Tab-separated table of C-alpha atoms and ligand atoms in Angstrom:
chain	number	residue	atom	x	y	z
A	1	MET	CA	24.139	-1.980	11.195
A	2	LEU	CA	23.495	1.755	11.118
A	3	THR	CA	21.334	3.139	13.889
A	4	ARG	CA	18.208	4.845	12.643
A	5	LYS	CA	17.906	8.330	14.052
A	6	LEU	CA	14.370	9.271	13.094
A	7	PHE	CA	12.430	7.407	15.740
A	8	SER	CA	11.920	8.609	19.332
A	9	ALA	CA	11.293	6.440	22.397
A	10	ASP	CA	7.548	6.994	21.868
A	11	HIS	CA	7.833	5.716	18.325
A	12	GLU	CA	9.713	2.641	19.505
A	13	GLN	CA	7.099	1.981	22.149
A	14	PHE	CA	4.468	2.191	19.448
A	15	ARG	CA	6.519	-0.214	17.314
A	16	ASP	CA	6.189	-2.752	20.065
A	17	THR	CA	2.395	-2.298	20.127
A	18	ALA	CA	2.155	-2.624	16.345
A	19	ARG	CA	4.414	-5.683	16.353
A	20	LYS	CA	2.278	-7.444	18.929
A	21	PHE	CA	-0.888	-6.568	17.037
A	22	PHE	CA	0.381	-8.080	13.783
A	23	GLU	CA	1.732	-11.149	15.546
A	24	ARG	CA	-1.370	-11.807	17.644
A	25	GLU	CA	-4.335	-10.477	15.690
A	26	ILE	CA	-3.262	-10.768	12.071
A	27	MET	CA	-0.817	-13.600	11.420
A	28	PRO	CA	-2.825	-16.391	13.080
A	29	HIS	CA	-5.594	-15.749	10.505
A	30	HIS	CA	-3.492	-14.938	7.458
A	31	ASP	CA	-3.488	-18.396	5.864
A	32	ARG	CA	-7.268	-18.576	6.071
A	33	TRP	CA	-7.606	-15.085	4.601
A	34	GLU	CA	-5.358	-16.102	1.743
A	35	GLU	CA	-7.689	-19.043	1.072
A	36	GLN	CA	-10.828	-16.899	1.160
A	37	GLY	CA	-9.242	-13.990	-0.722
A	38	PHE	CA	-10.060	-11.244	1.750
A	39	VAL	CA	-9.410	-10.115	5.313
A	40	ASP	CA	-12.211	-10.506	7.876
A	41	ARG	CA	-13.951	-7.287	8.862
A	42	GLU	CA	-13.324	-8.200	12.455
A	43	ALA	CA	-9.605	-7.540	11.915
A	44	TRP	CA	-10.417	-4.007	10.752
A	45	LEU	CA	-12.566	-3.439	13.820
A	46	LYS	CA	-9.805	-4.745	16.069
A	47	ALA	CA	-7.250	-2.470	14.404
A	48	GLY	CA	-9.656	0.435	14.852
A	49	ALA	CA	-10.256	-0.400	18.502
A	50	ALA	CA	-6.495	-0.583	19.074
A	51	GLY	CA	-6.118	2.913	17.579
A	52	LEU	CA	-4.044	1.651	14.651
A	53	LEU	CA	-6.136	3.065	11.791
A	54	CYS	CA	-6.051	6.630	10.448
A	55	MET	CA	-3.550	7.601	13.139
A	56	THR	CA	-2.275	10.648	11.263
A	57	MET	CA	-5.785	12.114	11.038
A	58	PRO	CA	-6.599	14.932	13.489
A	59	GLU	CA	-8.080	13.928	16.830
A	60	ALA	CA	-11.241	15.875	15.963
A	61	TYR	CA	-11.914	13.276	13.260
A	62	GLY	CA	-11.098	10.154	15.236
A	63	GLY	CA	-7.357	10.014	14.564
A	64	VAL	CA	-4.443	10.551	16.903
A	65	GLY	CA	-2.810	13.392	14.990
A	66	VAL	CA	0.613	11.731	14.991
A	67	ASP	CA	3.365	12.046	12.392
A	68	ARG	CA	4.021	9.731	9.482
A	69	LEU	CA	6.723	7.861	11.354
A	70	TYR	CA	3.830	6.048	13.016
A	71	SER	CA	2.451	5.156	9.589
A	72	THR	CA	5.936	3.977	8.654
A	73	ILE	CA	6.059	1.721	11.700
A	74	MET	CA	2.730	0.131	10.735
A	75	ILE	CA	4.048	-0.560	7.231
A	76	GLU	CA	7.362	-1.942	8.511
A	77	GLU	CA	5.827	-4.167	11.152
A	78	ALA	CA	3.342	-5.626	8.673
A	79	ALA	CA	6.196	-6.316	6.236
A	80	ARG	CA	8.334	-7.862	8.954
A	81	VAL	CA	5.868	-10.710	9.439
A	82	GLY	CA	4.620	-10.856	5.846
A	83	ALA	CA	1.137	-9.504	6.702
A	84	SER	CA	0.325	-8.550	3.128
A	85	GLY	CA	-3.447	-9.017	3.419
A	86	PRO	CA	-4.831	-6.059	5.348
A	87	GLY	CA	-5.003	-2.935	3.203
A	88	PHE	CA	-4.627	-0.738	6.278
A	89	SER	CA	-2.081	1.653	4.797
A	90	LEU	CA	-4.199	2.352	1.722
A	91	HIS	CA	-7.199	3.034	3.947
A	92	SER	CA	-5.376	5.085	6.605
A	93	GLU	CA	-2.694	6.748	4.559
A	94	ILE	CA	-4.185	7.231	1.113
A	95	ALA	CA	-7.992	7.223	1.246
A	96	SER	CA	-8.432	9.100	4.556
A	97	PRO	CA	-5.871	11.837	3.813
A	98	TYR	CA	-7.726	12.706	0.594
A	99	ILE	CA	-10.861	13.302	2.666
A	100	ASN	CA	-8.960	15.179	5.356
A	101	ARG	CA	-7.105	17.364	2.906
A	102	TYR	CA	-9.706	18.083	0.257
A	103	GLY	CA	-13.023	17.209	1.931
A	104	SER	CA	-15.585	19.590	3.380
A	105	GLU	CA	-16.141	19.757	7.133
A	106	ALA	CA	-19.320	17.714	6.694
A	107	GLN	CA	-17.508	15.020	4.681
A	108	LYS	CA	-14.746	14.766	7.277
A	109	GLN	CA	-17.237	14.450	10.129
A	110	GLN	CA	-19.271	11.922	8.203
A	111	TRP	CA	-16.491	9.557	7.189
A	112	LEU	CA	-13.226	9.927	9.062
A	113	PRO	CA	-14.268	8.862	12.592
A	114	ARG	CA	-15.900	5.708	11.271
A	115	MET	CA	-12.864	4.986	9.099
A	116	ALA	CA	-10.658	5.359	12.185
A	117	ARG	CA	-12.829	2.833	14.020
A	118	GLY	CA	-12.604	0.382	11.135
A	119	GLU	CA	-16.359	0.452	10.590
A	120	ILE	CA	-15.968	1.928	7.123
A	121	ILE	CA	-13.310	0.552	4.773
A	122	GLY	CA	-11.919	2.952	2.206
A	123	ALA	CA	-10.554	2.445	-1.310
A	124	ILE	CA	-9.384	4.609	-4.172
A	125	ALA	CA	-10.320	3.759	-7.733
A	126	MET	CA	-8.186	5.247	-10.472
A	127	THR	CA	-7.269	2.350	-12.744
A	128	GLU	CA	-9.638	1.126	-15.458
A	129	PRO	CA	-9.498	-1.842	-17.813
A	130	GLY	CA	-8.296	0.548	-20.549
A	131	ALA	CA	-6.194	3.002	-18.527
A	132	GLY	CA	-3.564	2.525	-15.836
A	133	SER	CA	-0.320	4.360	-16.436
A	134	ASP	CA	-2.096	6.771	-18.744
A	135	LEU	CA	-4.537	8.039	-16.118
A	136	GLN	CA	-5.604	11.016	-18.176
A	137	SER	CA	-7.387	8.696	-20.570
A	138	ILE	CA	-9.828	7.227	-18.028
A	139	ARG	CA	-13.365	6.900	-19.342
A	140	THR	CA	-15.500	6.769	-16.214
A	141	THR	CA	-17.794	9.782	-16.305
A	142	ALA	CA	-19.806	11.666	-13.676
A	143	ILE	CA	-22.150	14.035	-15.413
A	144	ARG	CA	-23.910	16.669	-13.350
A	145	ASP	CA	-27.705	16.454	-13.390
A	146	GLY	CA	-29.303	18.939	-10.993
A	147	ASP	CA	-28.233	18.200	-7.417
A	148	HIS	CA	-26.401	14.985	-8.233
A	149	TYR	CA	-23.933	13.340	-10.610
A	150	VAL	CA	-24.686	10.312	-12.759
A	151	LEU	CA	-21.682	7.988	-12.607
A	152	ASN	CA	-20.924	5.454	-15.353
A	153	GLY	CA	-17.886	3.301	-16.030
A	154	SER	CA	-15.747	0.619	-14.476
A	155	LYS	CA	-12.556	0.284	-12.464
A	156	THR	CA	-10.198	-2.615	-11.975
A	157	TYR	CA	-7.411	-3.864	-9.674
A	158	ILE	CA	-8.874	-1.909	-6.757
A	159	THR	CA	-7.263	-2.674	-3.379
A	160	ASN	CA	-9.865	-3.175	-0.613
A	161	GLY	CA	-12.387	-3.282	-3.468
A	162	HIS	CA	-14.475	-6.204	-2.222
A	163	ASN	CA	-14.615	-4.998	1.406
A	164	SER	CA	-14.926	-1.307	0.573
A	165	ASP	CA	-17.759	0.802	1.970
A	166	LEU	CA	-16.538	4.083	0.558
A	167	VAL	CA	-14.630	4.517	-2.686
A	168	ILE	CA	-12.906	7.630	-3.941
A	169	VAL	CA	-13.681	7.352	-7.633
A	170	VAL	CA	-11.529	9.194	-10.147
A	171	CYS	CA	-13.841	10.266	-12.951
A	172	LYS	CA	-14.360	12.800	-15.691
A	173	THR	CA	-16.894	15.445	-14.826
A	174	ASP	CA	-16.066	17.089	-18.140
A	175	PRO	CA	-14.933	14.453	-20.658
A	176	THR	CA	-13.946	17.131	-23.177
A	177	LYS	CA	-11.193	18.533	-20.965
A	178	GLY	CA	-8.685	15.724	-20.277
A	179	ALA	CA	-6.849	16.119	-16.963
A	180	LYS	CA	-8.641	19.399	-16.258
A	181	GLY	CA	-12.003	17.622	-16.506
A	182	THR	CA	-11.051	15.059	-13.847
A	183	SER	CA	-12.710	15.043	-10.425
A	184	LEU	CA	-12.865	12.850	-7.322
A	185	LEU	CA	-16.222	11.573	-6.076
A	186	LEU	CA	-16.938	9.853	-2.780
A	187	VAL	CA	-19.140	6.905	-3.635
A	188	GLU	CA	-20.806	4.715	-1.011
A	189	ALA	CA	-20.812	1.025	-1.872
A	190	ASP	CA	-24.555	0.637	-1.280
A	191	ARG	CA	-25.645	3.124	-3.931
A	192	PRO	CA	-27.999	1.562	-6.496
A	193	GLY	CA	-26.117	0.810	-9.713
A	194	PHE	CA	-22.748	0.320	-7.956
A	195	SER	CA	-21.668	-3.314	-8.120
A	196	LYS	CA	-18.483	-5.136	-7.249
A	197	GLY	CA	-17.047	-7.660	-9.663
A	198	LYS	CA	-15.190	-10.788	-8.778
A	199	ARG	CA	-12.202	-10.734	-6.483
A	200	LEU	CA	-9.284	-11.040	-8.858
A	201	LYS	CA	-7.034	-14.093	-8.593
A	202	LYS	CA	-3.475	-12.881	-8.222
A	203	LEU	CA	0.117	-14.085	-8.197
A	204	GLY	CA	0.576	-12.799	-4.644
A	205	LEU	CA	-1.175	-10.621	-2.053
A	206	LYS	CA	-3.703	-13.409	-1.930
A	207	ALA	CA	-5.462	-12.199	1.216
A	208	GLN	CA	-5.989	-8.768	-0.321
A	209	ASP	CA	-9.400	-8.258	-1.900
A	210	THR	CA	-8.348	-6.632	-5.158
A	211	SER	CA	-11.542	-6.225	-7.193
A	212	GLU	CA	-13.333	-4.795	-10.162
A	213	LEU	CA	-15.970	-2.095	-9.585
A	214	PHE	CA	-18.833	-1.192	-11.919
A	215	PHE	CA	-20.954	1.942	-12.030
A	216	ASP	CA	-24.195	1.842	-13.974
A	217	ASN	CA	-26.059	5.154	-13.798
A	218	VAL	CA	-25.171	5.572	-10.131
A	219	LYS	CA	-26.784	8.714	-8.690
A	220	VAL	CA	-24.223	10.422	-6.439
A	221	PRO	CA	-25.204	13.621	-4.562
A	222	ALA	CA	-23.282	16.718	-5.647
A	223	GLY	CA	-22.239	17.032	-1.993
A	224	ASN	CA	-20.070	13.917	-2.459
A	225	LEU	CA	-17.666	15.768	-4.727
A	226	LEU	CA	-14.251	15.832	-3.048
A	227	GLY	CA	-12.666	19.261	-3.332
A	228	ARG	CA	-13.442	21.204	-6.471
A	229	GLU	CA	-14.691	20.028	-9.827
A	230	GLY	CA	-11.899	19.622	-12.392
A	231	GLU	CA	-9.104	19.607	-9.790
A	232	GLY	CA	-9.000	15.841	-9.216
A	233	PHE	CA	-5.880	15.261	-11.257
A	234	MET	CA	-3.994	17.929	-9.358
A	235	TYR	CA	-5.017	16.322	-6.041
A	236	LEU	CA	-3.761	12.944	-7.267
A	237	MET	CA	-0.406	14.422	-8.226
A	238	GLN	CA	-0.055	15.996	-4.778
A	239	GLU	CA	-0.696	12.749	-2.920
A	240	LEU	CA	1.315	10.389	-5.111
A	241	PRO	CA	4.799	11.079	-3.632
A	242	TRP	CA	3.729	9.822	-0.206
A	243	GLU	CA	1.909	6.836	-1.742
A	244	ARG	CA	5.112	5.937	-3.593
A	245	MET	CA	7.223	6.494	-0.527
A	246	MET	CA	5.087	4.034	1.407
A	247	ILE	CA	5.761	1.421	-1.259
A	248	ALA	CA	9.494	2.103	-0.914
A	249	LEU	CA	9.342	1.760	2.866
A	250	ARG	CA	7.495	-1.543	2.549
A	251	ALA	CA	10.108	-2.699	0.038
A	252	VAL	CA	13.032	-2.071	2.387
A	253	ALA	CA	11.279	-3.695	5.352
A	254	SER	CA	10.295	-6.760	3.298
A	255	ALA	CA	13.825	-7.187	1.978
A	256	GLU	CA	15.188	-6.844	5.502
A	257	ALA	CA	12.803	-9.531	6.761
A	258	ALA	CA	13.834	-11.805	3.889
A	259	VAL	CA	17.493	-11.530	4.916
A	260	GLU	CA	16.604	-12.378	8.535
A	261	TRP	CA	14.570	-15.444	7.520
A	262	THR	CA	17.387	-16.569	5.254
A	263	LEU	CA	20.064	-16.173	7.905
A	264	GLU	CA	18.051	-18.385	10.184
A	265	TYR	CA	17.264	-20.920	7.474
A	266	THR	CA	20.808	-21.270	6.184
A	267	ARG	CA	22.200	-21.627	9.707
A	268	ASN	CA	19.859	-24.544	10.380
A	269	ARG	CA	19.944	-26.263	6.991
A	270	LYS	CA	22.855	-28.646	6.447
A	271	ALA	CA	24.402	-29.778	3.167
A	272	PHE	CA	27.658	-31.694	2.706
A	273	GLY	CA	27.918	-31.994	6.480
A	274	LYS	CA	27.779	-28.321	7.371
A	275	PRO	CA	25.287	-25.463	7.621
A	276	VAL	CA	24.520	-23.869	4.253
A	277	PHE	CA	25.508	-20.585	5.898
A	278	ASP	CA	29.091	-21.848	6.177
A	279	PHE	CA	29.596	-21.905	2.414
A	280	GLN	CA	31.425	-18.768	1.452
A	281	THR	CA	29.124	-18.208	-1.525
A	282	THR	CA	26.136	-18.115	0.862
A	283	ARG	CA	27.788	-15.613	3.152
A	284	HIS	CA	28.804	-13.447	0.210
A	285	LYS	CA	25.283	-13.493	-1.173
A	286	LEU	CA	23.834	-12.576	2.219
A	287	ALA	CA	26.485	-9.882	2.613
A	288	GLU	CA	25.361	-8.383	-0.692
A	289	CYS	CA	21.714	-8.571	0.358
A	290	ARG	CA	22.298	-6.960	3.732
A	291	THR	CA	24.300	-4.187	2.044
A	292	GLN	CA	21.534	-3.519	-0.466
A	293	VAL	CA	18.996	-3.309	2.338
A	294	GLN	CA	21.189	-0.873	4.266
A	295	VAL	CA	21.686	1.357	1.227
A	296	GLY	CA	17.932	1.326	0.597
A	297	ARG	CA	17.200	2.075	4.227
A	298	ALA	CA	19.585	5.045	4.302
A	299	PHE	CA	17.972	6.545	1.203
A	300	ALA	CA	14.412	5.770	2.319
A	301	ASP	CA	15.002	7.263	5.763
A	302	GLN	CA	16.356	10.436	4.252
A	303	CYS	CA	13.273	10.641	2.012
A	304	LEU	CA	11.175	10.069	5.119
A	305	GLU	CA	12.810	13.071	6.759
A	306	ALA	CA	11.703	15.105	3.763
A	307	VAL	CA	8.160	13.692	4.128
A	308	LEU	CA	8.024	14.862	7.728
A	309	VAL	CA	8.679	18.463	6.730
A	310	GLY	CA	6.460	18.276	3.641
A	311	GLN	CA	9.379	18.453	1.221
A	312	LEU	CA	9.476	15.137	-0.578
A	313	ASP	CA	9.421	16.067	-4.245
A	314	PRO	CA	7.836	13.809	-6.902
A	315	ALA	CA	11.135	12.876	-8.592
A	316	THR	CA	12.842	11.810	-5.365
A	317	ALA	CA	9.766	9.809	-4.325
A	318	ALA	CA	9.856	8.120	-7.735
A	319	MET	CA	13.566	7.276	-7.234
A	320	ALA	CA	12.799	5.710	-3.869
A	321	LYS	CA	9.854	3.726	-5.241
A	322	TYR	CA	11.685	2.320	-8.236
A	323	TRP	CA	15.068	1.683	-6.624
A	324	CYS	CA	13.774	0.150	-3.395
A	325	THR	CA	11.250	-2.122	-5.109
A	326	ASP	CA	13.823	-3.317	-7.663
A	327	MET	CA	16.146	-3.992	-4.728
A	328	GLN	CA	13.372	-5.804	-2.848
A	329	CYS	CA	12.682	-8.170	-5.746
A	330	LYS	CA	16.388	-8.876	-6.270
A	331	VAL	CA	17.128	-9.491	-2.583
A	332	ILE	CA	14.085	-11.700	-2.087
A	333	ASP	CA	14.943	-13.702	-5.190
A	334	ASP	CA	18.479	-14.268	-3.896
A	335	CYS	CA	17.156	-15.215	-0.464
A	336	LEU	CA	14.640	-17.621	-1.971
A	337	GLN	CA	17.454	-19.311	-3.887
A	338	LEU	CA	19.307	-19.918	-0.627
A	339	HIS	CA	16.243	-21.803	0.671
A	340	GLY	CA	16.577	-24.416	-2.069
A	341	GLY	CA	13.328	-26.332	-2.698
A	342	SER	CA	11.826	-24.995	0.517
A	343	GLY	CA	11.893	-21.595	-1.124
A	344	TYR	CA	9.279	-22.817	-3.556
A	345	MET	CA	6.924	-24.036	-0.829
A	346	LEU	CA	4.257	-21.641	0.388
A	347	GLU	CA	4.662	-22.729	3.981
A	348	TYR	CA	7.854	-20.647	4.095
A	349	PRO	CA	7.469	-16.871	4.430
A	350	ILE	CA	10.145	-16.270	1.791
A	351	THR	CA	7.953	-17.895	-0.853
A	352	ARG	CA	4.995	-15.650	-0.111
A	353	ALA	CA	7.250	-12.625	0.120
A	354	TYR	CA	8.571	-13.456	-3.364
A	355	ALA	CA	5.071	-13.572	-4.829
A	356	ASP	CA	3.920	-10.517	-2.875
A	357	ALA	CA	6.932	-8.447	-3.908
A	358	ARG	CA	6.409	-8.577	-7.636
A	359	VAL	CA	3.531	-6.126	-7.729
A	360	GLN	CA	5.574	-3.496	-5.921
A	361	ARG	CA	7.264	-2.677	-9.240
A	362	ILE	CA	3.855	-2.306	-10.887
A	363	TYR	CA	1.348	-0.510	-8.669
A	364	GLY	CA	1.533	3.081	-7.466
A	365	GLY	CA	2.845	3.820	-10.964
A	366	THR	CA	5.088	1.270	-12.695
A	367	ASN	CA	8.838	1.579	-12.309
A	368	GLU	CA	9.020	2.621	-15.960
A	369	ILE	CA	6.674	5.505	-15.168
A	370	MET	CA	8.888	6.341	-12.157
A	371	LYS	CA	11.803	6.761	-14.543
A	372	GLU	CA	9.640	9.014	-16.705
A	373	VAL	CA	8.921	11.178	-13.634
A	374	ILE	CA	12.623	11.316	-12.775
A	375	GLY	CA	13.543	11.905	-16.419
A	376	ARG	CA	11.283	14.937	-16.611
A	377	SER	CA	13.127	16.450	-13.640
A	378	LEU	CA	16.576	16.127	-15.188
B	401	FAD	C1	-2.454	-5.853	-6.742
B	401	FAD	C2	-2.758	-4.530	-7.381
B	401	FAD	C3	-3.381	-3.552	-6.606
B	401	FAD	C4	-3.718	-2.327	-7.188
B	401	FAD	N1	-4.420	-1.408	-6.458
B	401	FAD	C5	-4.924	-0.304	-7.086
B	401	FAD	C6	-5.811	0.569	-6.399
B	401	FAD	O1	-6.124	0.400	-5.209
B	401	FAD	N2	-6.331	1.626	-7.083
B	401	FAD	C7	-6.023	1.858	-8.383
B	401	FAD	O2	-6.537	2.812	-8.950
B	401	FAD	N3	-5.173	1.036	-9.074
B	401	FAD	C8	-4.626	-0.035	-8.447
B	401	FAD	N4	-3.783	-0.874	-9.134
B	401	FAD	C9	-3.468	-0.591	-10.529
B	401	FAD	C10	-2.013	-0.193	-10.791
B	401	FAD	O3	-1.748	1.074	-10.266
B	401	FAD	C11	-1.803	-0.281	-12.313
B	401	FAD	O4	-1.851	-1.652	-12.663
B	401	FAD	C12	-0.473	0.320	-12.749
B	401	FAD	O5	-0.487	1.718	-12.583
B	401	FAD	C13	-0.136	-0.008	-14.211
B	401	FAD	O6	-1.206	0.264	-15.047
B	401	FAD	P1	-1.682	-0.836	-16.117
B	401	FAD	O7	-1.926	-2.108	-15.365
B	401	FAD	O8	-2.824	-0.283	-16.895
B	401	FAD	O9	-0.441	-1.072	-17.044
B	401	FAD	P2	-0.150	-0.312	-18.430
B	401	FAD	O10	-0.285	1.140	-18.247
B	401	FAD	O11	-0.970	-0.954	-19.499
B	401	FAD	O12	1.377	-0.675	-18.669
B	401	FAD	C14	1.851	-1.827	-19.363
B	401	FAD	C15	3.370	-1.702	-19.516
B	401	FAD	O13	3.663	-0.557	-20.308
B	401	FAD	C16	4.578	0.270	-19.626
B	401	FAD	N5	4.323	1.668	-19.951
B	401	FAD	C17	3.133	2.323	-19.962
B	401	FAD	N6	3.322	3.613	-20.287
B	401	FAD	C18	4.652	3.789	-20.495
B	401	FAD	C19	5.490	4.892	-20.833
B	401	FAD	N7	4.967	6.109	-21.006
B	401	FAD	N8	6.800	4.681	-20.941
B	401	FAD	C20	7.356	3.477	-20.742
B	401	FAD	N9	6.619	2.387	-20.403
B	401	FAD	C21	5.294	2.544	-20.272
B	401	FAD	C22	4.319	0.004	-18.144
B	401	FAD	O14	5.420	0.388	-17.358
B	401	FAD	C23	4.076	-1.503	-18.177
B	401	FAD	O15	5.310	-2.156	-18.166
B	401	FAD	C24	-3.389	-2.078	-8.551
B	401	FAD	C25	-2.725	-3.054	-9.297
B	401	FAD	C26	-2.418	-4.265	-8.736
B	401	FAD	C27	-1.760	-5.286	-9.601
């Protein structure tokens, strides 16, 4: 196996902390969360108390000001144990950075420290029932009326939606202008007229509270506008490469975990008087899987290096997202096959990983859209 060169001794020490947190504070509850369809708030508070949320935010706003290798470790350690419920990375690495990067001083002071403590759960709402890939055609509007906006519309498939306290809502402040009329509004979940729909029943990610959100004449103060009016689409485009990269990193770590589980399973499972691992076809399949993971890891780590110096371009991020998630689904499918019937039983982590993996090719921009992004760069 190739040695990864990006992580320092401090990073590795942190990996140990993160690993213990997921093993002790998350996994013992995961089955129950899958049943109830959401993660307990207590887990968010514990993660906050342990300093594991919003770590890349500046210390002045409750973070630790560390680099994105720490975020990577959180993603990898969650994937390693199949902790697909907590939407920590969306909260810490997508929602908070929007506030940190585009928010006013007052907005940062108001929200980021409480997000870092896990008291406030963040979400971002772009997708609508009628618009996902084609984000420019969203229909949610926020029309200025004196010192506030009046927000109307609905969103769907929103991660952390049910638990959310603060949602970054992508809306049209000028519906006549397409992308240039798009803005981002910070909307508190307790505003009159804001309601949450049912938690959506999904193929996988069953502990994640993916929900619908509805806005019916919600009065939002003008001071809740994030950044400048009409620049929302540009902000989204700037943040998407890192969002996609995180999906790629999760993909590689999940595929790696699947290979480990399968090595262990096939060594213990006997058929025709010998371990399944001893069949040459099994070893060849696992050899292919391990190779795919290594290739993905090498590419993802090089993209990560570019992230660290602020140079990951949209096309390369799209390559990582599409290739690594395709690889993840293929490797996990092969590994599931090597589990035989057990691979179809939810008590085995491979089965959950299989169901959880499928959405990786869909959210954050579908893999077809990734190829469009790459295609435009050719
Ligand atoms: C579990 C889950 C969590 C999610 N979390 C969030 C969240 O937190 N916030 C949020 O805003 N959204 C979230 N999403 C939404 C997700 O980002 C969208 O589902 C995704 O972008 C696809 O949009 P769509 O569902 O409207 O599919 P569509 O856009 O309707 O696509 C349908 C099919 O058409 C293809 N297609 C569309 N356009 C083109 C094209 N130009 N060329 C070729 N093929 C094309 C697509 O690739 C796809 O195969 C989540 C989704 C899921 C399932």
